[in-house]
């Protein structure tokens, strides 16, 4: 998103992670698991610290990397995280068990479109972090914004999708359809009457949405 030189400059300033997290980064690379970009996750963690988030809902655990980064950055927080892919659930369980943060993380196994009842048991959430199937962002937002605390914040990753949202011609029909959905979501989100939203061109594009005033 930024020019490449600046991108590497910023990444070069980010501190080394602990050995377990570094192992997870390698695992994700080898097994082609899409974990959040390093600069994007640093921005997310800083927002959570500023908000002093105590309860976080994550849609899209993958192998538990971002969940563990959040638990590590906010030792007083509780994180509920949803994943539907069996293999990733197993990997996430193994990594979380090996960490010092297992007591902070609740992994909900299943499709985020179907587990609202379970997730609701831990509500309200100070932060909802959406990082799952990009074509479903609006649905995730609609379902889980209901369980946000009154001054809560919703963070959505990948809203610029490698810059493709601003491309006029995209060859692949599948990618074109996905880009269309993300574009629709971005327009819907930035015009939402109940939220003030901003899109930061960091990582793969991070949208920050803050509830406006009191819940109606
Ligand atoms: C980009 S990865 C999450 C990365 C993770 N947040 C991180 O940065 O470490 C997205 C994950 O969401 C999961 N996913 C996608 N749609 C989902 C759904 N409807 N319900 C539950 N999980 C879903 C995928 O299986 C995938 O593992």
Coordinates of C-alpha atoms and ligand atoms in Angstrom, one line a residue:
X1 CA 0.0 0.0 0.0
X2 CA 2.8 2.4 1.0
X3 CA 5.7 2.6 -1.4
X4 CA 7.9 -0.4 -0.9
X5 CA 10.9 1.4 0.6
X6 CA 8.7 2.9 3.4
X7 CA 7.0 -0.4 3.9
X8 CA 10.3 -2.1 4.6
X9 CA 11.5 0.8 6.7
X10 CA 8.5 0.5 9.0
X11 CA 8.7 -3.3 9.2
X12 CA 12.4 -2.9 10.0
X13 CA 11.5 -0.8 13.1
X14 CA 9.2 -3.5 14.5
X15 CA 10.7 -5.5 17.3
X16 CA 11.4 -9.2 17.1
X17 CA 8.6 -11.4 18.4
X18 CA 9.1 -14.2 21.0
X19 CA 10.2 -17.6 19.8
X20 CA 6.7 -19.2 19.8
X21 CA 5.3 -16.3 17.7
X22 CA 8.3 -16.5 15.3
X23 CA 7.6 -20.2 15.0
X24 CA 4.0 -19.4 14.2
X25 CA 5.0 -16.9 11.6
X26 CA 7.2 -19.6 9.9
X27 CA 4.4 -22.2 10.2
X28 CA 2.0 -19.7 8.5
X29 CA 4.4 -19.1 5.7
X30 CA 5.1 -22.8 5.1
X31 CA 1.5 -23.9 5.3
X32 CA 0.2 -20.8 3.5
X33 CA -2.0 -19.7 6.3
X34 CA -2.9 -16.0 5.9
X35 CA -2.1 -14.3 9.2
X36 CA -2.4 -10.5 9.6
X37 CA 0.5 -8.4 8.1
X38 CA 3.0 -7.4 10.7
X39 CA 2.5 -3.6 10.4
X40 CA -1.3 -4.1 10.4
X41 CA -1.2 -6.1 13.6
X42 CA 1.0 -3.5 15.3
X43 CA -1.6 -0.9 14.4
X44 CA -4.4 -3.2 15.8
X45 CA -2.5 -3.8 19.0
X46 CA -1.9 -0.1 19.6
X47 CA -5.6 0.7 19.1
X48 CA -6.5 -2.0 21.6
X49 CA -4.0 -0.5 24.1
X50 CA -5.4 3.0 23.6
X51 CA -8.9 1.6 24.1
X52 CA -7.8 -0.5 27.0
X53 CA -9.8 -3.3 25.6
X54 CA -10.7 -5.9 28.2
X55 CA -12.9 -8.2 26.1
X56 CA -12.2 -8.9 22.4
X57 CA -14.1 -10.9 19.9
X58 CA -12.1 -12.1 16.9
X59 CA -13.8 -13.5 13.8
X60 CA -11.1 -15.7 12.1
X61 CA -8.6 -17.3 14.4
X62 CA -6.6 -19.2 11.8
X63 CA -3.7 -20.7 13.9
X64 CA -4.2 -18.3 16.8
X65 CA -1.4 -15.9 15.8
X66 CA -3.3 -12.6 16.2
X67 CA -5.2 -13.9 19.3
X68 CA -1.8 -14.6 20.9
X69 CA -0.4 -11.2 19.9
X70 CA -3.5 -9.6 21.4
X71 CA -3.3 -11.6 24.6
X72 CA 0.4 -10.8 24.9
X73 CA -0.1 -7.1 24.4
X74 CA -3.1 -6.9 26.7
X75 CA -2.5 -9.3 29.6
X76 CA -5.7 -8.3 31.4
X77 CA -7.9 -9.0 28.3
X78 CA -10.1 -12.0 27.5
X79 CA -10.3 -13.0 23.8
X80 CA -13.0 -15.1 22.2
X81 CA -12.0 -16.2 18.8
X82 CA -14.0 -18.1 16.1
X83 CA -12.6 -20.5 13.5
X84 CA -14.3 -23.1 11.3
X85 CA -11.4 -24.9 9.6
X86 CA -10.6 -28.2 11.4
X87 CA -6.8 -28.2 10.7
X88 CA -6.4 -24.6 11.7
X89 CA -8.4 -25.2 14.9
X90 CA -6.0 -28.0 15.8
X91 CA -2.9 -25.9 15.1
X92 CA -4.4 -23.0 17.1
X93 CA -5.1 -25.2 20.1
X94 CA -1.6 -26.6 20.0
X95 CA 0.1 -23.2 19.8
X96 CA -2.2 -21.6 22.4
X97 CA -1.5 -24.5 24.8
X98 CA 2.2 -23.9 24.5
X99 CA 1.9 -20.2 25.2
X100 CA 1.5 -18.4 28.5
X101 CA -1.9 -17.1 27.5
X102 CA -4.2 -20.1 27.3
X103 CA -6.3 -18.7 30.2
X104 CA -7.1 -15.6 28.2
X105 CA -8.3 -17.3 25.0
X106 CA -11.6 -19.1 24.3
X107 CA -11.7 -20.7 20.9
X108 CA -15.2 -21.1 19.5
X109 CA -15.2 -23.9 16.8
X110 CA -17.7 -23.3 14.0
X111 CA -18.9 -21.0 11.3
X112 CA -19.1 -17.4 12.6
X113 CA -22.5 -17.1 10.9
X114 CA -23.8 -19.9 13.1
X115 CA -22.2 -19.5 16.6
X116 CA -23.7 -16.2 17.7
X117 CA -25.5 -17.8 20.6
X118 CA -22.2 -19.2 22.1
X119 CA -20.3 -16.0 21.4
X120 CA -23.1 -13.9 23.0
X121 CA -22.5 -15.7 26.3
X122 CA -19.3 -13.7 26.7
X123 CA -20.7 -10.3 25.5
X124 CA -20.5 -7.4 25.6
X125 CA -17.2 -6.9 23.7
X126 CA -15.1 -3.8 23.8
X127 CA -13.6 -4.7 20.5
X128 CA -14.8 -6.9 17.6
X129 CA -12.0 -7.8 15.2
X130 CA -13.2 -9.1 11.8
X131 CA -10.6 -11.1 9.9
X132 CA -12.4 -14.0 8.1
X133 CA -14.1 -14.6 4.7
X134 CA -13.9 -11.3 3.0
X135 CA -17.2 -11.8 1.1
X136 CA -19.1 -12.0 4.4
X137 CA -17.8 -8.9 6.1
X138 CA -21.1 -7.1 6.2
X139 CA -22.8 -10.2 7.7
X140 CA -20.2 -10.5 10.4
X141 CA -20.5 -6.8 11.2
X142 CA -24.2 -6.9 11.4
X143 CA -24.3 -10.0 13.6
X144 CA -21.5 -9.1 16.0
X145 CA -22.0 -5.3 16.3
X146 CA -25.1 -6.3 18.3
X147 CA -22.7 -7.6 21.0
X148 CA -20.5 -4.6 21.2
X149 CA -20.3 -2.4 24.4
X150 CA -21.8 1.1 24.0
X151 CA -18.4 2.7 23.4
X152 CA -17.0 -0.3 21.5
X153 CA -14.9 -0.4 18.4
X154 CA -15.0 -2.7 15.4
X155 CA -11.8 -3.3 13.4
X156 CA -11.9 -4.9 10.0
X157 CA -8.8 -6.2 8.2
X158 CA -8.1 -6.5 4.5
X159 CA -10.5 -3.7 3.4
X160 CA -8.0 -2.6 0.7
X161 CA -7.2 -6.1 -0.4
X162 CA -3.7 -5.6 -1.7
X163 CA -4.8 -2.4 -3.3
X164 CA -7.2 -4.2 -5.7
X165 CA -10.2 -2.1 -4.4
X166 CA -8.8 0.8 -6.4
X167 CA -8.1 -1.3 -9.6
X168 CA -10.5 -0.8 -12.5
X169 CA -9.7 -4.0 -14.4
X170 CA -9.2 -7.3 -12.7
X171 CA -8.9 -10.4 -14.9
X172 CA -10.0 -13.2 -12.6
X173 CA -13.7 -13.3 -12.1
X174 CA -13.4 -14.7 -8.6
X175 CA -11.1 -11.9 -7.5
X176 CA -13.3 -9.3 -9.3
X177 CA -16.4 -10.5 -7.4
X178 CA -14.5 -10.5 -4.1
X179 CA -13.3 -6.9 -4.7
X180 CA -16.8 -5.9 -5.6
X181 CA -18.0 -7.2 -2.2
X182 CA -15.2 -5.5 -0.3
X183 CA -16.0 -2.2 -2.1
X184 CA -19.7 -2.6 -1.3
X185 CA -18.8 -3.2 2.3
X186 CA -16.4 -0.2 2.5
X187 CA -19.1 2.1 1.1
X188 CA -21.8 0.7 3.4
X189 CA -19.4 1.0 6.4
X190 CA -18.3 4.5 5.8
X191 CA -21.9 5.7 5.3
X192 CA -23.3 3.7 8.3
X193 CA -25.4 6.1 10.4
X194 CA -24.4 4.5 13.8
X195 CA -20.6 4.3 13.2
X196 CA -17.8 6.7 12.5
X197 CA -15.3 4.7 10.3
X198 CA -11.9 5.4 8.9
X199 CA -9.7 3.2 6.7
X200 CA -6.0 3.2 7.4
X201 CA -3.7 2.1 4.5
X202 CA -1.6 0.0 6.8
X203 CA -1.0 -3.8 6.3
X204 CA -3.7 -4.9 4.0
X205 CA -6.0 -2.0 4.9
X206 CA -7.6 -1.7 8.3
X207 CA -11.0 -0.1 9.0
X208 CA -11.7 1.3 12.4
X209 CA -15.3 1.8 13.3
X210 CA -16.4 3.5 16.5
X211 CA -20.0 3.5 17.7
X212 CA -21.6 7.0 17.5
X213 CA -23.2 8.0 20.8
X214 CA -25.7 5.9 22.6
X215 CA -27.2 2.7 21.2
X216 CA -30.7 3.4 19.9
Ligands
LIG1 C1 -7.0 -14.3 7.5 S1 -7.3 -15.7 8.4 C2 -7.3 -15.1 10.1 C3 -5.9 -14.7 10.5 C4 -5.7 -14.4 12.0 N1 -6.7 -13.4 12.4 C5 -4.4 -13.9 12.3 O1 -4.0 -12.8 11.9 O2 -3.6 -14.7 12.9 C6 -9.0 -16.0 8.2 C7 -9.5 -17.2 8.9 O3 -10.9 -17.1 9.0 C8 -11.5 -18.4 8.9 N2 -12.9 -18.2 8.4 C9 -13.3 -17.7 7.3 N3 -14.7 -17.6 7.3 C10 -15.1 -18.0 8.5 C11 -16.4 -18.2 9.0 N4 -17.5 -17.9 8.4 N5 -16.4 -18.7 10.3 C12 -15.3 -19.0 11.0 N6 -14.1 -18.9 10.5 C13 -14.0 -18.4 9.2 C14 -10.6 -19.1 7.8 O4 -10.7 -20.5 7.9 C15 -9.3 -18.5 8.2 O5 -8.5 -19.4 9.0

